[in-house]
Amino acid sequence: MQIIPARSKHIIAVAAIVLLGLMTVLMFASAWNDTITFDEGLHIGAGYGYLRQREYRLEPQNPPFMKDLGAFPLLFMNLHESWEHKSWTEVTGQWEFGSKLLFNSGNDADAITRAARAPMILFTVALGWVIFSWTRKQFGSAVALLAL
C-alpha cells in the first residue's frame, strides 16, 4: 500500500467533491426539461399510490423502494388525486392511473416529474460518494478517484 501525504489526500477528496458537484449540476440540468419517459408515469403513479394509500398492487413486478423514494417529494405537493377513478380501483389500471395523475387531474406534470427525479439524482450522487469512500479504503485515493 502506498503512502500518500495528507495534503494529497485532501486534494483528492476535494476533487471527488468537485466531480460529484459537477455530476449533480449536469444531472439536474439535463433532466430539468426532458420529456417524461415511456414508463416514468407508471412508476410515479405507483409510488404515489404506495405512499398515500399504502397499497402495493400497482406495478408489483419491481421492488417498491425506488418508486417510494421518487414519490416522496410528491407528498408535499398539493396534488389532485383520483382515488375513486377506475384506473385506481381496477387492477389493470396501473398505466392509466399514472397518466391520469400526471396529465388529466389538473396537476403540473412538469413539476411532478422534476420532483420525482430529484431523489433519484441525489441517490446517485450519494452512491457515487459511497463508491469513492469504499474504493479509497480498499485500494487508495487514486483508484477511488478513477472509480468515481
PDB file of N, CA and C in Angstrom, residues 65-147:
ATOM      1  N   PHE A  65     -38.916   0.248  -3.380  1.00  0.00           N
ATOM      2  CA  PHE A  65     -38.112   1.275  -2.721  1.00  0.00           C
ATOM      3  C   PHE A  65     -37.858   2.501  -3.589  1.00  0.00           C
ATOM      4  N   MET A  66     -37.394   2.306  -4.811  1.00  0.00           N
ATOM      5  CA  MET A  66     -37.071   3.454  -5.665  1.00  0.00           C
ATOM      6  C   MET A  66     -38.325   4.226  -6.076  1.00  0.00           C
ATOM      7  N   LYS A  67     -39.423   3.529  -6.254  1.00  0.00           N
ATOM      8  CA  LYS A  67     -40.680   4.223  -6.566  1.00  0.00           C
ATOM      9  C   LYS A  67     -41.141   5.046  -5.364  1.00  0.00           C
ATOM     10  N   ASP A  68     -40.984   4.487  -4.168  1.00  0.00           N
ATOM     11  CA  ASP A  68     -41.307   5.236  -2.944  1.00  0.00           C
ATOM     12  C   ASP A  68     -40.407   6.458  -2.815  1.00  0.00           C
ATOM     13  N   LEU A  69     -39.142   6.272  -3.087  1.00  0.00           N
ATOM     14  CA  LEU A  69     -38.179   7.369  -2.996  1.00  0.00           C
ATOM     15  C   LEU A  69     -38.541   8.481  -3.977  1.00  0.00           C
ATOM     16  N   GLY A  70     -38.871   8.115  -5.186  1.00  0.00           N
ATOM     17  CA  GLY A  70     -39.248   9.106  -6.185  1.00  0.00           C
ATOM     18  C   GLY A  70     -40.553   9.809  -5.866  1.00  0.00           C
ATOM     19  N   ALA A  71     -41.469   9.102  -5.242  1.00  0.00           N
ATOM     20  CA  ALA A  71     -42.776   9.692  -4.932  1.00  0.00           C
ATOM     21  C   ALA A  71     -42.773  10.489  -3.632  1.00  0.00           C
ATOM     22  N   PHE A  72     -41.763  10.336  -2.809  1.00  0.00           N
ATOM     23  CA  PHE A  72     -41.739  11.019  -1.516  1.00  0.00           C
ATOM     24  C   PHE A  72     -41.940  12.540  -1.608  1.00  0.00           C
ATOM     25  N   PRO A  73     -41.256  13.253  -2.527  1.00  0.00           N
ATOM     26  CA  PRO A  73     -41.483  14.699  -2.610  1.00  0.00           C
ATOM     27  C   PRO A  73     -42.917  15.069  -3.005  1.00  0.00           C
ATOM     28  N   LEU A  74     -43.606  14.148  -3.662  1.00  0.00           N
ATOM     29  CA  LEU A  74     -44.978  14.430  -4.089  1.00  0.00           C
ATOM     30  C   LEU A  74     -45.924  14.551  -2.904  1.00  0.00           C
ATOM     31  N   LEU A  75     -45.540  13.967  -1.779  1.00  0.00           N
ATOM     32  CA  LEU A  75     -46.376  14.068  -0.577  1.00  0.00           C
ATOM     33  C   LEU A  75     -46.486  15.505  -0.094  1.00  0.00           C
ATOM     34  N   PHE A  76     -45.517  16.338  -0.455  1.00  0.00           N
ATOM     35  CA  PHE A  76     -45.501  17.728  -0.015  1.00  0.00           C
ATOM     36  C   PHE A  76     -46.101  18.672  -1.049  1.00  0.00           C
ATOM     37  N   MET A  77     -46.604  18.102  -2.129  1.00  0.00           N
ATOM     38  CA  MET A  77     -47.258  18.895  -3.164  1.00  0.00           C
ATOM     39  C   MET A  77     -48.768  18.745  -2.993  1.00  0.00           C
ATOM     40  N   ASN A  78     -49.479  19.746  -3.366  1.00  0.00           N
ATOM     41  CA  ASN A  78     -50.937  19.719  -3.266  1.00  0.00           C
ATOM     42  C   ASN A  78     -51.504  19.148  -4.569  1.00  0.00           C
ATOM     43  N   LEU A  79     -51.450  17.817  -4.690  1.00  0.00           N
ATOM     44  CA  LEU A  79     -51.881  17.167  -5.927  1.00  0.00           C
ATOM     45  C   LEU A  79     -53.361  16.834  -5.887  1.00  0.00           C
ATOM     46  N   HIS A  80     -53.980  16.937  -7.055  1.00  0.00           N
ATOM     47  CA  HIS A  80     -55.353  16.473  -7.206  1.00  0.00           C
ATOM     48  C   HIS A  80     -55.290  14.967  -7.418  1.00  0.00           C
ATOM     49  N   GLU A  81     -55.970  14.248  -6.571  1.00  0.00           N
ATOM     50  CA  GLU A  81     -55.894  12.784  -6.597  1.00  0.00           C
ATOM     51  C   GLU A  81     -57.170  12.191  -7.179  1.00  0.00           C
ATOM     52  N   SER A  82     -57.039  10.989  -7.716  1.00  0.00           N
ATOM     53  CA  SER A  82     -58.160  10.323  -8.373  1.00  0.00           C
ATOM     54  C   SER A  82     -58.363   8.931  -7.792  1.00  0.00           C
ATOM     55  N   TRP A  83     -58.522   8.842  -6.499  1.00  0.00           N
ATOM     56  CA  TRP A  83     -58.626   7.527  -5.870  1.00  0.00           C
ATOM     57  C   TRP A  83     -59.922   6.810  -6.226  1.00  0.00           C
ATOM     58  N   GLU A  84     -60.950   7.547  -6.623  1.00  0.00           N
ATOM     59  CA  GLU A  84     -62.214   6.904  -6.979  1.00  0.00           C
ATOM     60  C   GLU A  84     -62.289   6.514  -8.450  1.00  0.00           C
ATOM     61  N   HIS A  85     -61.335   6.948  -9.236  1.00  0.00           N
ATOM     62  CA  HIS A  85     -61.337   6.651 -10.665  1.00  0.00           C
ATOM     63  C   HIS A  85     -61.046   5.164 -10.900  1.00  0.00           C
ATOM     64  N   LYS A  86     -61.599   4.627 -11.977  1.00  0.00           N
ATOM     65  CA  LYS A  86     -61.424   3.197 -12.275  1.00  0.00           C
ATOM     66  C   LYS A  86     -59.968   2.797 -12.462  1.00  0.00           C
ATOM     67  N   SER A  87     -59.115   3.745 -12.846  1.00  0.00           N
ATOM     68  CA  SER A  87     -57.694   3.418 -13.021  1.00  0.00           C
ATOM     69  C   SER A  87     -57.041   3.056 -11.686  1.00  0.00           C
ATOM     70  N   TRP A  88     -57.588   3.558 -10.584  1.00  0.00           N
ATOM     71  CA  TRP A  88     -57.060   3.179  -9.271  1.00  0.00           C
ATOM     72  C   TRP A  88     -57.783   1.961  -8.722  1.00  0.00           C
ATOM     73  N   THR A  89     -59.068   1.874  -8.940  1.00  0.00           N
ATOM     74  CA  THR A  89     -59.855   0.802  -8.327  1.00  0.00           C
ATOM     75  C   THR A  89     -59.716  -0.527  -9.044  1.00  0.00           C
ATOM     76  N   GLU A  90     -59.382  -0.497 -10.333  1.00  0.00           N
ATOM     77  CA  GLU A  90     -59.236  -1.742 -11.090  1.00  0.00           C
ATOM     78  C   GLU A  90     -57.772  -2.173 -11.121  1.00  0.00           C
ATOM     79  N   VAL A  91     -57.543  -3.454 -11.048  1.00  0.00           N
ATOM     80  CA  VAL A  91     -56.190  -3.998 -11.014  1.00  0.00           C
ATOM     81  C   VAL A  91     -55.409  -3.663 -12.283  1.00  0.00           C
ATOM     82  N   THR A  92     -56.075  -3.608 -13.406  1.00  0.00           N
ATOM     83  CA  THR A  92     -55.397  -3.395 -14.681  1.00  0.00           C
ATOM     84  C   THR A  92     -55.191  -1.921 -15.028  1.00  0.00           C
ATOM     85  N   GLY A  93     -55.457  -1.012 -14.124  1.00  0.00           N
ATOM     86  CA  GLY A  93     -55.398   0.414 -14.439  1.00  0.00           C
ATOM     87  C   GLY A  93     -54.094   1.108 -14.119  1.00  0.00           C
ATOM     88  N   GLN A  94     -53.010   0.359 -13.922  1.00  0.00           N
ATOM     89  CA  GLN A  94     -51.768   0.970 -13.469  1.00  0.00           C
ATOM     90  C   GLN A  94     -51.203   2.004 -14.447  1.00  0.00           C
ATOM     91  N   TRP A  95     -51.281   1.721 -15.744  1.00  0.00           N
ATOM     92  CA  TRP A  95     -50.778   2.680 -16.727  1.00  0.00           C
ATOM     93  C   TRP A  95     -51.652   3.921 -16.767  1.00  0.00           C
ATOM     94  N   GLU A  96     -52.940   3.691 -16.736  1.00  0.00           N
ATOM     95  CA  GLU A  96     -53.880   4.809 -16.809  1.00  0.00           C
ATOM     96  C   GLU A  96     -53.813   5.677 -15.555  1.00  0.00           C
ATOM     97  N   PHE A  97     -53.593   5.068 -14.392  1.00  0.00           N
ATOM     98  CA  PHE A  97     -53.534   5.846 -13.161  1.00  0.00           C
ATOM     99  C   PHE A  97     -52.369   6.837 -13.187  1.00  0.00           C
ATOM    100  N   GLY A  98     -51.206   6.393 -13.595  1.00  0.00           N
ATOM    101  CA  GLY A  98     -50.056   7.288 -13.687  1.00  0.00           C
ATOM    102  C   GLY A  98     -50.298   8.415 -14.677  1.00  0.00           C
ATOM    103  N   SER A  99     -50.891   8.078 -15.808  1.00  0.00           N
ATOM    104  CA  SER A  99     -51.206   9.087 -16.815  1.00  0.00           C
ATOM    105  C   SER A  99     -52.226  10.086 -16.298  1.00  0.00           C
ATOM    106  N   LYS A 100     -53.238   9.597 -15.610  1.00  0.00           N
ATOM    107  CA  LYS A 100     -54.267  10.478 -15.060  1.00  0.00           C
ATOM    108  C   LYS A 100     -53.677  11.400 -13.999  1.00  0.00           C
ATOM    109  N   LEU A 101     -52.855  10.859 -13.127  1.00  0.00           N
ATOM    110  CA  LEU A 101     -52.244  11.665 -12.078  1.00  0.00           C
ATOM    111  C   LEU A 101     -51.408  12.797 -12.672  1.00  0.00           C
ATOM    112  N   LEU A 102     -50.666  12.486 -13.718  1.00  0.00           N
ATOM    113  CA  LEU A 102     -49.784  13.490 -14.313  1.00  0.00           C
ATOM    114  C   LEU A 102     -50.503  14.463 -15.237  1.00  0.00           C
ATOM    115  N   PHE A 103     -51.355  13.952 -16.099  1.00  0.00           N
ATOM    116  CA  PHE A 103     -51.854  14.772 -17.197  1.00  0.00           C
ATOM    117  C   PHE A 103     -53.335  15.109 -17.167  1.00  0.00           C
ATOM    118  N   ASN A 104     -54.140  14.355 -16.447  1.00  0.00           N
ATOM    119  CA  ASN A 104     -55.591  14.543 -16.540  1.00  0.00           C
ATOM    120  C   ASN A 104     -56.259  14.843 -15.210  1.00  0.00           C
ATOM    121  N   SER A 105     -55.517  15.394 -14.265  1.00  0.00           N
ATOM    122  CA  SER A 105     -56.121  15.716 -12.965  1.00  0.00           C
ATOM    123  C   SER A 105     -55.914  17.171 -12.580  1.00  0.00           C
ATOM    124  N   GLY A 106     -55.435  17.969 -13.503  1.00  0.00           N
ATOM    125  CA  GLY A 106     -55.180  19.375 -13.200  1.00  0.00           C
ATOM    126  C   GLY A 106     -53.863  19.606 -12.474  1.00  0.00           C
ATOM    127  N   ASN A 107     -53.001  18.591 -12.454  1.00  0.00           N
ATOM    128  CA  ASN A 107     -51.692  18.723 -11.823  1.00  0.00           C
ATOM    129  C   ASN A 107     -50.665  19.217 -12.830  1.00  0.00           C
ATOM    130  N   ASP A 108     -49.591  19.801 -12.333  1.00  0.00           N
ATOM    131  CA  ASP A 108     -48.491  20.246 -13.184  1.00  0.00           C
ATOM    132  C   ASP A 108     -47.556  19.062 -13.418  1.00  0.00           C
ATOM    133  N   ALA A 109     -47.649  18.460 -14.589  1.00  0.00           N
ATOM    134  CA  ALA A 109     -46.871  17.258 -14.902  1.00  0.00           C
ATOM    135  C   ALA A 109     -45.372  17.528 -14.843  1.00  0.00           C
ATOM    136  N   ASP A 110     -44.946  18.706 -15.281  1.00  0.00           N
ATOM    137  CA  ASP A 110     -43.514  19.025 -15.239  1.00  0.00           C
ATOM    138  C   ASP A 110     -43.010  19.109 -13.802  1.00  0.00           C
ATOM    139  N   ALA A 111     -43.778  19.747 -12.937  1.00  0.00           N
ATOM    140  CA  ALA A 111     -43.374  19.867 -11.523  1.00  0.00           C
ATOM    141  C   ALA A 111     -43.332  18.496 -10.847  1.00  0.00           C
ATOM    142  N   ILE A 112     -44.303  17.659 -11.155  1.00  0.00           N
ATOM    143  CA  ILE A 112     -44.326  16.309 -10.577  1.00  0.00           C
ATOM    144  C   ILE A 112     -43.117  15.508 -11.051  1.00  0.00           C
ATOM    145  N   THR A 113     -42.845  15.567 -12.345  1.00  0.00           N
ATOM    146  CA  THR A 113     -41.726  14.810 -12.902  1.00  0.00           C
ATOM    147  C   THR A 113     -40.396  15.289 -12.323  1.00  0.00           C
ATOM    148  N   ARG A 114     -40.216  16.598 -12.224  1.00  0.00           N
ATOM    149  CA  ARG A 114     -38.982  17.135 -11.639  1.00  0.00           C
ATOM    150  C   ARG A 114     -38.833  16.713 -10.185  1.00  0.00           C
ATOM    151  N   ALA A 115     -39.935  16.791  -9.438  1.00  0.00           N
ATOM    152  CA  ALA A 115     -39.884  16.413  -8.018  1.00  0.00           C
ATOM    153  C   ALA A 115     -39.564  14.932  -7.859  1.00  0.00           C
ATOM    154  N   ALA A 116     -40.089  14.099  -8.746  1.00  0.00           N
ATOM    155  CA  ALA A 116     -39.830  12.656  -8.661  1.00  0.00           C
ATOM    156  C   ALA A 116     -38.417  12.299  -9.103  1.00  0.00           C
ATOM    157  N   ARG A 117     -37.835  13.088  -9.973  1.00  0.00           N
ATOM    158  CA  ARG A 117     -36.472  12.811 -10.438  1.00  0.00           C
ATOM    159  C   ARG A 117     -35.411  13.269  -9.437  1.00  0.00           C
ATOM    160  N   ALA A 118     -35.699  14.282  -8.656  1.00  0.00           N
ATOM    161  CA  ALA A 118     -34.707  14.844  -7.730  1.00  0.00           C
ATOM    162  C   ALA A 118     -34.144  13.804  -6.754  1.00  0.00           C
ATOM    163  N   PRO A 119     -34.980  12.984  -6.078  1.00  0.00           N
ATOM    164  CA  PRO A 119     -34.386  11.997  -5.175  1.00  0.00           C
ATOM    165  C   PRO A 119     -33.531  10.959  -5.896  1.00  0.00           C
ATOM    166  N   MET A 120     -33.869  10.661  -7.141  1.00  0.00           N
ATOM    167  CA  MET A 120     -33.064   9.710  -7.906  1.00  0.00           C
ATOM    168  C   MET A 120     -31.671  10.281  -8.176  1.00  0.00           C
ATOM    169  N   ILE A 121     -31.625  11.555  -8.492  1.00  0.00           N
ATOM    170  CA  ILE A 121     -30.346  12.207  -8.733  1.00  0.00           C
ATOM    171  C   ILE A 121     -29.529  12.244  -7.447  1.00  0.00           C
ATOM    172  N   LEU A 122     -30.160  12.623  -6.346  1.00  0.00           N
ATOM    173  CA  LEU A 122     -29.448  12.681  -5.067  1.00  0.00           C
ATOM    174  C   LEU A 122     -29.002  11.296  -4.611  1.00  0.00           C
ATOM    175  N   PHE A 123     -29.806  10.283  -4.884  1.00  0.00           N
ATOM    176  CA  PHE A 123     -29.427   8.904  -4.569  1.00  0.00           C
ATOM    177  C   PHE A 123     -28.181   8.503  -5.366  1.00  0.00           C
ATOM    178  N   THR A 124     -28.136   8.883  -6.629  1.00  0.00           N
ATOM    179  CA  THR A 124     -26.997   8.579  -7.480  1.00  0.00           C
ATOM    180  C   THR A 124     -25.731   9.256  -6.965  1.00  0.00           C
ATOM    181  N   VAL A 125     -25.852  10.510  -6.547  1.00  0.00           N
ATOM    182  CA  VAL A 125     -24.701  11.232  -6.008  1.00  0.00           C
ATOM    183  C   VAL A 125     -24.226  10.578  -4.711  1.00  0.00           C
ATOM    184  N   ALA A 126     -25.160  10.209  -3.845  1.00  0.00           N
ATOM    185  CA  ALA A 126     -24.793   9.535  -2.591  1.00  0.00           C
ATOM    186  C   ALA A 126     -24.099   8.207  -2.880  1.00  0.00           C
ATOM    187  N   LEU A 127     -24.598   7.468  -3.847  1.00  0.00           N
ATOM    188  CA  LEU A 127     -23.961   6.211  -4.229  1.00  0.00           C
ATOM    189  C   LEU A 127     -22.553   6.453  -4.769  1.00  0.00           C
ATOM    190  N   GLY A 128     -22.372   7.528  -5.521  1.00  0.00           N
ATOM    191  CA  GLY A 128     -21.045   7.885  -6.002  1.00  0.00           C
ATOM    192  C   GLY A 128     -20.080   8.127  -4.848  1.00  0.00           C
ATOM    193  N   TRP A 129     -20.560   8.809  -3.806  1.00  0.00           N
ATOM    194  CA  TRP A 129     -19.707   9.061  -2.640  1.00  0.00           C
ATOM    195  C   TRP A 129     -19.382   7.756  -1.902  1.00  0.00           C
ATOM    196  N   VAL A 130     -20.357   6.871  -1.800  1.00  0.00           N
ATOM    197  CA  VAL A 130     -20.116   5.573  -1.154  1.00  0.00           C
ATOM    198  C   VAL A 130     -19.075   4.783  -1.940  1.00  0.00           C
ATOM    199  N   ILE A 131     -19.196   4.757  -3.241  1.00  0.00           N
ATOM    200  CA  ILE A 131     -18.228   4.038  -4.075  1.00  0.00           C
ATOM    201  C   ILE A 131     -16.839   4.648  -3.913  1.00  0.00           C
ATOM    202  N   PHE A 132     -16.756   5.966  -3.931  1.00  0.00           N
ATOM    203  CA  PHE A 132     -15.468   6.640  -3.743  1.00  0.00           C
ATOM    204  C   PHE A 132     -14.876   6.290  -2.378  1.00  0.00           C
ATOM    205  N   SER A 133     -15.665   6.394  -1.317  1.00  0.00           N
ATOM    206  CA  SER A 133     -15.170   6.147   0.038  1.00  0.00           C
ATOM    207  C   SER A 133     -14.710   4.698   0.214  1.00  0.00           C
ATOM    208  N   TRP A 134     -15.518   3.762  -0.254  1.00  0.00           N
ATOM    209  CA  TRP A 134     -15.160   2.349  -0.107  1.00  0.00           C
ATOM    210  C   TRP A 134     -13.906   2.016  -0.909  1.00  0.00           C
ATOM    211  N   THR A 135     -13.873   2.485  -2.150  1.00  0.00           N
ATOM    212  CA  THR A 135     -12.721   2.202  -3.005  1.00  0.00           C
ATOM    213  C   THR A 135     -11.459   2.838  -2.431  1.00  0.00           C
ATOM    214  N   ARG A 136     -11.606   4.012  -1.846  1.00  0.00           N
ATOM    215  CA  ARG A 136     -10.458   4.693  -1.243  1.00  0.00           C
ATOM    216  C   ARG A 136      -9.871   3.871  -0.098  1.00  0.00           C
ATOM    217  N   LYS A 137     -10.738   3.296   0.725  1.00  0.00           N
ATOM    218  CA  LYS A 137     -10.272   2.477   1.847  1.00  0.00           C
ATOM    219  C   LYS A 137      -9.634   1.175   1.369  1.00  0.00           C
ATOM    220  N   GLN A 138     -10.172   0.615   0.307  1.00  0.00           N
ATOM    221  CA  GLN A 138      -9.688  -0.671  -0.174  1.00  0.00           C
ATOM    222  C   GLN A 138      -8.449  -0.566  -1.062  1.00  0.00           C
ATOM    223  N   PHE A 139      -8.419   0.443  -1.931  1.00  0.00           N
ATOM    224  CA  PHE A 139      -7.393   0.469  -2.975  1.00  0.00           C
ATOM    225  C   PHE A 139      -6.611   1.773  -3.069  1.00  0.00           C
ATOM    226  N   GLY A 140      -6.972   2.768  -2.277  1.00  0.00           N
ATOM    227  CA  GLY A 140      -6.240   4.015  -2.302  1.00  0.00           C
ATOM    228  C   GLY A 140      -6.984   5.134  -3.024  1.00  0.00           C
ATOM    229  N   SER A 141      -6.483   6.322  -2.830  1.00  0.00           N
ATOM    230  CA  SER A 141      -7.158   7.533  -3.312  1.00  0.00           C
ATOM    231  C   SER A 141      -7.202   7.649  -4.829  1.00  0.00           C
ATOM    232  N   ALA A 142      -6.104   7.329  -5.483  1.00  0.00           N
ATOM    233  CA  ALA A 142      -6.066   7.470  -6.945  1.00  0.00           C
ATOM    234  C   ALA A 142      -7.074   6.532  -7.609  1.00  0.00           C
ATOM    235  N   VAL A 143      -7.149   5.310  -7.140  1.00  0.00           N
ATOM    236  CA  VAL A 143      -8.106   4.341  -7.696  1.00  0.00           C
ATOM    237  C   VAL A 143      -9.536   4.781  -7.388  1.00  0.00           C
ATOM    238  N   ALA A 144      -9.742   5.329  -6.189  1.00  0.00           N
ATOM    239  CA  ALA A 144     -11.078   5.789  -5.804  1.00  0.00           C
ATOM    240  C   ALA A 144     -11.536   6.924  -6.707  1.00  0.00           C
ATOM    241  N   LEU A 145     -10.631   7.831  -7.012  1.00  0.00           N
ATOM    242  CA  LEU A 145     -10.979   8.929  -7.911  1.00  0.00           C
ATOM    243  C   LEU A 145     -11.289   8.405  -9.310  1.00  0.00           C
ATOM    244  N   LEU A 146     -10.538   7.425  -9.742  1.00  0.00           N
ATOM    245  CA  LEU A 146     -10.798   6.807 -11.046  1.00  0.00           C
ATOM    246  C   LEU A 146     -12.151   6.095 -11.042  1.00  0.00           C
ATOM    247  N   ALA A 147     -12.466   5.403  -9.945  1.00  0.00           N
ATOM    248  CA  ALA A 147     -13.765   4.706  -9.844  1.00  0.00           C
ATOM    249  C   ALA A 147     -14.919   5.696  -9.865  1.00  0.00           C
TER     250      ALA A 147
END
